[in-house]
Structures are given as structure tokens and as C-alpha cells.
Short mmCIF file of C-alpha atoms in Angstrom, two decimals:
data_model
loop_
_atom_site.label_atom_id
_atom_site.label_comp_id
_atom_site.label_asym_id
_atom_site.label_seq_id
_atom_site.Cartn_x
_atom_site.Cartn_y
_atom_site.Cartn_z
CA UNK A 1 -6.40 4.48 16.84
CA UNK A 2 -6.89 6.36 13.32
CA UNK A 3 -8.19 3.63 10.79
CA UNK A 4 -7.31 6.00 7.55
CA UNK A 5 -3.06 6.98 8.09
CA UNK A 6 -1.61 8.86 5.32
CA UNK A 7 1.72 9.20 6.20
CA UNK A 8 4.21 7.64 8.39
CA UNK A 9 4.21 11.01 11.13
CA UNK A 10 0.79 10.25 11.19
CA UNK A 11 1.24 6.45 11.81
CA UNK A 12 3.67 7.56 15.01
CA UNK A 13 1.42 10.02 16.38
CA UNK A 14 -1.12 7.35 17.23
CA UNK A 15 0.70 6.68 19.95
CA UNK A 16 2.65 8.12 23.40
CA UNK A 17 5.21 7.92 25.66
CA UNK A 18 7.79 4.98 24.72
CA UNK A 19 6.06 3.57 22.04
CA UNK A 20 6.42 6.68 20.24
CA UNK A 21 9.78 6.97 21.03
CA UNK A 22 10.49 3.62 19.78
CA UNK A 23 8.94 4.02 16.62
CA UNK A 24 10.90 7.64 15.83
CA UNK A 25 13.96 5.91 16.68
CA UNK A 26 13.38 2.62 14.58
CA UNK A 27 12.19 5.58 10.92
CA UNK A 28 15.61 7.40 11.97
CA UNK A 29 17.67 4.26 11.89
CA UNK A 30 16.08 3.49 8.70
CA UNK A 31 15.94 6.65 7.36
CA UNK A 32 19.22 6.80 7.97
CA UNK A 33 20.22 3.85 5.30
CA UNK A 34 17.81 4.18 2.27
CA UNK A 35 19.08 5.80 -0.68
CA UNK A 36 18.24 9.13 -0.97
CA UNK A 37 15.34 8.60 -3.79
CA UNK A 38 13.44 5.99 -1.66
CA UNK A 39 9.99 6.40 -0.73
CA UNK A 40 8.47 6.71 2.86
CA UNK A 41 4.62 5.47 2.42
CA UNK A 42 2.65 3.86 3.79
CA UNK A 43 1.37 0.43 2.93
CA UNK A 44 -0.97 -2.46 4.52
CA UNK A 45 -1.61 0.38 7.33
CA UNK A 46 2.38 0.29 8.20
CA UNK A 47 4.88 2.87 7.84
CA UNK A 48 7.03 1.82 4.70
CA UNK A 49 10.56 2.41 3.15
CA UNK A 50 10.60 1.96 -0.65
CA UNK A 51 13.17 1.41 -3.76
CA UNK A 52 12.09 -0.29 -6.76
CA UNK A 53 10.20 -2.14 -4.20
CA UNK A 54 9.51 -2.78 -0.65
CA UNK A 55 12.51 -2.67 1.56
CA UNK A 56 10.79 -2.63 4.69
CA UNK A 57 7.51 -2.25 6.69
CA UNK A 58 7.33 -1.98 10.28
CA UNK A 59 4.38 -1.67 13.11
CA UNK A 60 3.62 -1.46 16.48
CA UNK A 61 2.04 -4.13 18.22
CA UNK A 62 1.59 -4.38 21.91
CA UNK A 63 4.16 -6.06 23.54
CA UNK A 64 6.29 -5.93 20.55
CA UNK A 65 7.65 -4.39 17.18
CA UNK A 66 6.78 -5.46 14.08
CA UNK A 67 9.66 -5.85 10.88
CA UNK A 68 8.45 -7.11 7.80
CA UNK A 69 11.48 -7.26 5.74
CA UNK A 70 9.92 -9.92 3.32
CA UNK A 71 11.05 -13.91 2.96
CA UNK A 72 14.44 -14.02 1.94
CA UNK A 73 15.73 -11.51 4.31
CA UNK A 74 14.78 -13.35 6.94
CA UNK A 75 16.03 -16.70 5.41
CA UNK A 76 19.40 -14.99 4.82
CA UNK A 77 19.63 -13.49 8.61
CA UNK A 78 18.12 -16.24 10.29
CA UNK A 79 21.40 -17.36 12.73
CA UNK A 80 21.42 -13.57 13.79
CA UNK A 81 17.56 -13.58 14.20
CA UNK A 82 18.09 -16.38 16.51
CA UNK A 83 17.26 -14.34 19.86
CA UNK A 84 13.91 -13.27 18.34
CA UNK A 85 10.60 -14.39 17.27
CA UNK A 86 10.39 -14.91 13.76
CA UNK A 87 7.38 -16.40 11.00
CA UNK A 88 8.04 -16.33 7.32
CA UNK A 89 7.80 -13.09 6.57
CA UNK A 90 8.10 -10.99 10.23
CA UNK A 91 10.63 -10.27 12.84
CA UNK A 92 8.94 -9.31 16.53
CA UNK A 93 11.17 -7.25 18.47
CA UNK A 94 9.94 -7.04 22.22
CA UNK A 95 9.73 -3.72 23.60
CA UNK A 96 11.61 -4.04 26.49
CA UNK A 97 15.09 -4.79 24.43
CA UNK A 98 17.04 -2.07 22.67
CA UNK A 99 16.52 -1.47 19.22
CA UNK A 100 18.46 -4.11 17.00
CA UNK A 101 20.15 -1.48 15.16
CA UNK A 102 23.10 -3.92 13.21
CA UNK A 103 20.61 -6.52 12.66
CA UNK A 104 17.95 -3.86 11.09
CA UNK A 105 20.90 -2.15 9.43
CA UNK A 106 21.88 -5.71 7.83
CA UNK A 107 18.62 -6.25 6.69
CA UNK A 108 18.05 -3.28 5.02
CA UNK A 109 21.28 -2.89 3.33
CA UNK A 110 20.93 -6.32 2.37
CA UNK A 111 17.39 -5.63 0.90
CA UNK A 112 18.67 -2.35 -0.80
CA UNK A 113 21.08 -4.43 -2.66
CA UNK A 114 18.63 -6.34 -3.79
CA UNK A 115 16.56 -4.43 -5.52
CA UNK A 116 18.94 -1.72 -7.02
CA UNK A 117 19.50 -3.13 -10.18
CA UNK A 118 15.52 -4.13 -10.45
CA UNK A 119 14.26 -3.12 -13.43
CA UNK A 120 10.71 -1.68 -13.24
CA UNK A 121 8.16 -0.56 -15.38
CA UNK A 122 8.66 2.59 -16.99
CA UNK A 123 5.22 4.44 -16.48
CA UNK A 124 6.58 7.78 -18.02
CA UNK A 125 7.20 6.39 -21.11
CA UNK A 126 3.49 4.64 -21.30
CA UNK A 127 1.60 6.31 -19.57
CA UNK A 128 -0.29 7.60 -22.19
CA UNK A 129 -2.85 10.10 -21.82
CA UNK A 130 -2.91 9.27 -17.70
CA UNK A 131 -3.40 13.30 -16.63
CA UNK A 132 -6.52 13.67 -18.91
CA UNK A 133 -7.73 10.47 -17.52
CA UNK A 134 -7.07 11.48 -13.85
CA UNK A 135 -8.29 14.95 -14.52
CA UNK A 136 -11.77 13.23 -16.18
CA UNK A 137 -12.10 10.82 -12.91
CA UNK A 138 -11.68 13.73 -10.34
CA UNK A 139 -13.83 15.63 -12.04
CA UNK A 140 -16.99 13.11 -11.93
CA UNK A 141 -15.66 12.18 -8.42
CA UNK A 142 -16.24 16.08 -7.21
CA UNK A 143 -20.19 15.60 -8.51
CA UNK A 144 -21.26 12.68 -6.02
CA UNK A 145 -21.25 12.51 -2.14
CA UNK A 146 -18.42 10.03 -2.20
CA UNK A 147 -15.42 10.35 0.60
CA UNK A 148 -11.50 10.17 -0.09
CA UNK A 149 -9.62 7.91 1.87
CA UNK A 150 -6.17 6.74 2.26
CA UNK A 151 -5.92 3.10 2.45
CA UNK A 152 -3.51 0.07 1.45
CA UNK A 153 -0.44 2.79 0.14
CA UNK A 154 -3.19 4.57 -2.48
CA UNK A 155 -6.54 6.67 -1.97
CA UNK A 156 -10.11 4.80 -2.38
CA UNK A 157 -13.53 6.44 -2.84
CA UNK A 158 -15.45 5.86 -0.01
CA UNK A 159 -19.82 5.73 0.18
CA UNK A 160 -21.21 5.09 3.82
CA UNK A 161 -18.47 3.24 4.73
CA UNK A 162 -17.81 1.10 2.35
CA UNK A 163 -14.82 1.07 -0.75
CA UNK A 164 -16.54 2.43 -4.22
CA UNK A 165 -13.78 3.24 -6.46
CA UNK A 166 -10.00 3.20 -6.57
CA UNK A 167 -7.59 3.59 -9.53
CA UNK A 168 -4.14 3.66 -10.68
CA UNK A 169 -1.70 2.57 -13.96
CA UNK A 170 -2.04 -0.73 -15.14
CA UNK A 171 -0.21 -2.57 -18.48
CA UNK A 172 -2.46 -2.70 -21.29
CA UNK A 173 -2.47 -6.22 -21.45
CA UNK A 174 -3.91 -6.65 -17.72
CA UNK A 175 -6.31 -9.24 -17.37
CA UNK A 176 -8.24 -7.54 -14.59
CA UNK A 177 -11.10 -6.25 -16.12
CA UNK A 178 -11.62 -2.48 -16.55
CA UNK A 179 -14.45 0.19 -14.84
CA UNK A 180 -16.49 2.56 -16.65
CA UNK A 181 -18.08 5.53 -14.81
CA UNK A 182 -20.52 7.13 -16.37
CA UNK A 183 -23.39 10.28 -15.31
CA UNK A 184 -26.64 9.56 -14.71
CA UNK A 185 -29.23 12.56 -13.59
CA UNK A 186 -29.88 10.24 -10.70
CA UNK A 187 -26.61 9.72 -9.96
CA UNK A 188 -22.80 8.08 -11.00
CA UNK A 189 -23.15 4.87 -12.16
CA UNK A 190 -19.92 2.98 -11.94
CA UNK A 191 -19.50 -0.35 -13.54
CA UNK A 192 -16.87 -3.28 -12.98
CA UNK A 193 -16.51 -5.34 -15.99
CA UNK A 194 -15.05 -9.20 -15.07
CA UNK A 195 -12.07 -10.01 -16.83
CA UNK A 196 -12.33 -12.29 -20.53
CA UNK A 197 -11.10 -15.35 -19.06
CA UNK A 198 -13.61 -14.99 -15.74
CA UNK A 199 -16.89 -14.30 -17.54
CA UNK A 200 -17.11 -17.71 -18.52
CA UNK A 201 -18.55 -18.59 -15.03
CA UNK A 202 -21.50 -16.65 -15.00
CA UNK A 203 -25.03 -17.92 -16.79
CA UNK A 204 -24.51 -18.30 -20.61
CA UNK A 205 -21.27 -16.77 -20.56
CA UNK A 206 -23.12 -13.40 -20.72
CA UNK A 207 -21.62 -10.08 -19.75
CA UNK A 208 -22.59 -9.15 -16.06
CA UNK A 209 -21.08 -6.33 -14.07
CA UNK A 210 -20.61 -4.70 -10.84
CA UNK A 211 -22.75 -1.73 -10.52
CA UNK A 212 -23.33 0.39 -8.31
CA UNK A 213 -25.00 3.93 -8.23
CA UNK A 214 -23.47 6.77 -6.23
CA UNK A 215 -26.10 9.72 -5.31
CA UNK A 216 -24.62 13.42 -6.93
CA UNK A 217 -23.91 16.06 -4.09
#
């Protein structure tokens, strides 16, 4: 199977016969019930259905379908999950049942009405200068040898293999450190700084960072 999926057709296409079938029948039921602004993505490597949050993940396993509807759906259904396998946060439908389509119908309606009146964080508004930023990024991205991958719902900056560089919005007041990039002519340097509150375990409290050098094209 693909280890980088982008998009959920891509996710289903990994796979044949019934289990393909199943899994185009399962994004149509959903489909089918999210409000019409909702996001299909994908996210932890699983085809997801999004509104002001996660509604609902699902995957395909062997013997059996994965739902990931999060904690309290599954608290709040759990007499009509009865029949079926069920941890914390995951439902496993076995493959040779029929799609559950009024318990995955509850669910989802029941997680849609959850998060409709969730306020979330309006990036418009502060996002600042964000396309000058992006635009500054891809532009010392396009001068080293590093590869573009989708992973985890977002893209990462692959080198040999392994995870360089990834970005995206975060509040001001985040307490996860920041990254500088800078050019070198032997290369991109690209630093992680630790967070305030984190640097006070390294020796003398001094400033260290994460670098790491990226070879230009």
C-alpha cells in the first residue's frame, strides 16, 4: 500500500474488489450527511470528514472497518454499539455484516451537532502577513533537494527519508518554539529553537537548537 495518501480517492484506490466497494459505500453514506462546507481530508493516514473539527475518520483494516468517531460518541451510542467491537475511541465493523448505516448516520449527526456552534479561531482575521511568509518558505524550499510529502492531514519536507520541515498558522502566544531557515552557499540551514519554558533543561540554560543542513539542488 501507498505510505504518502493525499486524498480520500486515493486512500480507496489502495484497494480491490469488496474492500473497495465497502469503503465507497461507507464516504457516500457519509458524504451524504455532512454539511455542505465540511471538509474531506485526510488525517492520521485515514480518510476524514471535517466541521469545525473532526466528525469522523474511518479505515480499512483486514477483517474489519475502522470508525473513529472520537470518545463521547461512542459513550453516547454505546447500547446500540452493543453488537460490535468497541475501545475508547473506535468502532470495528466486520466485513462480512452490512454497513451500519443508522448507527453511522446517528453518530455523525450526533457529532455534527456538536460541533456547529464551535467557535474556532479566526485565521483570516490574524493571519497577518501568512502569503509573504508562505511565498518566502517555498521559495527557499525550491533551492534544496528536499521532497514534498503528504502526511498526518498537511505536507512535510522530506530529505532521504526522513521529515525536515513542516509548517502551518500558529497563535502568537504558542509556546512551541519557532524555526528559522536561513541560506548558506553550502546549503539551507534550518534551525529549531526549544520553547522558553524547555530550555531550562539543557547545560547552563544555554540556547541549543535543532539544526540541520539541507544540500541546494
Amino acid at each position: 500500500m501507498t505510505t504518502s495518501i493525499a486524498t480520500i480517492d486515493e486512500y480507496i484506490n489502495q484497494f480491490d474488489g469488496e474492500k473497495k466497494e465497502y469503503l465507497i459505500k461507507v464516504r457516500q453514506l457519509i458524504a451524504g450527511l455532512v454539511p455542505p462546507d465540511a471538509d474531506e481530508t485526510i488525517s492520521y493516514q485515514m480518510p476524514t470528514f471535517r466541521y469545525k473539527g473532526n466528525i469522523i475518520h474511518f479505515a480499512m483494516n483486514k477483517n474489519h472497518l475502522g470508525l473513529y468517531p472520537g470518545p463521547a460518541a461512542i459513550e453516547h451510542f454505546i447500547t446500540e454499539l452493543k453488537n460490535f467491537k468497541t475501545t475508547k475511541g473506535a468502532i470495528q465493523i466486520p466485513l462480512d455484516q452490512r454497513i451500519p448505516t443508522q448507527i453511522i448516520t446517528d453518530i455523525v449527526n450526533f457529532n455534527i451537532d456538536t460541533l456547529k456552534d464551535k467557535q474556532g479561531p479566526n485565521w483570516y482575521q490574524s493571519r497577518g502577513n501568512w502569503q509573504e511568509a508562505e511565498e518566502l518558505m517555498q521559495e527557499i524550499i525550491q533551492q534544496t533537494s528536499l521532497k514534498k510529502e503528504f502526511k498526518w492531514g498537511s505536507y512535510i519536507y522530506t530529505h532521504k527519508g526522513k521529515n525536515v520541515i513542516g509548517w502551518g498558522g500558529l497563535k502568537i502566544s504558542s509556546p512551541s518554539g519557532f524555526i528559522m531557515v536561513y541560506s548558506e552557499p553550502m546549503g539551507i540551514n534550518i534551525s529549531l529553537v526549544p520553547p522558553k519554558e524547555k530550555r531550562k533543561h539543557y547545560d547552563n540554560g544555554a540556547l541549543k537548537t535543532l539544526r540541520i543542513r539541507v544540500p541546494k539542488k
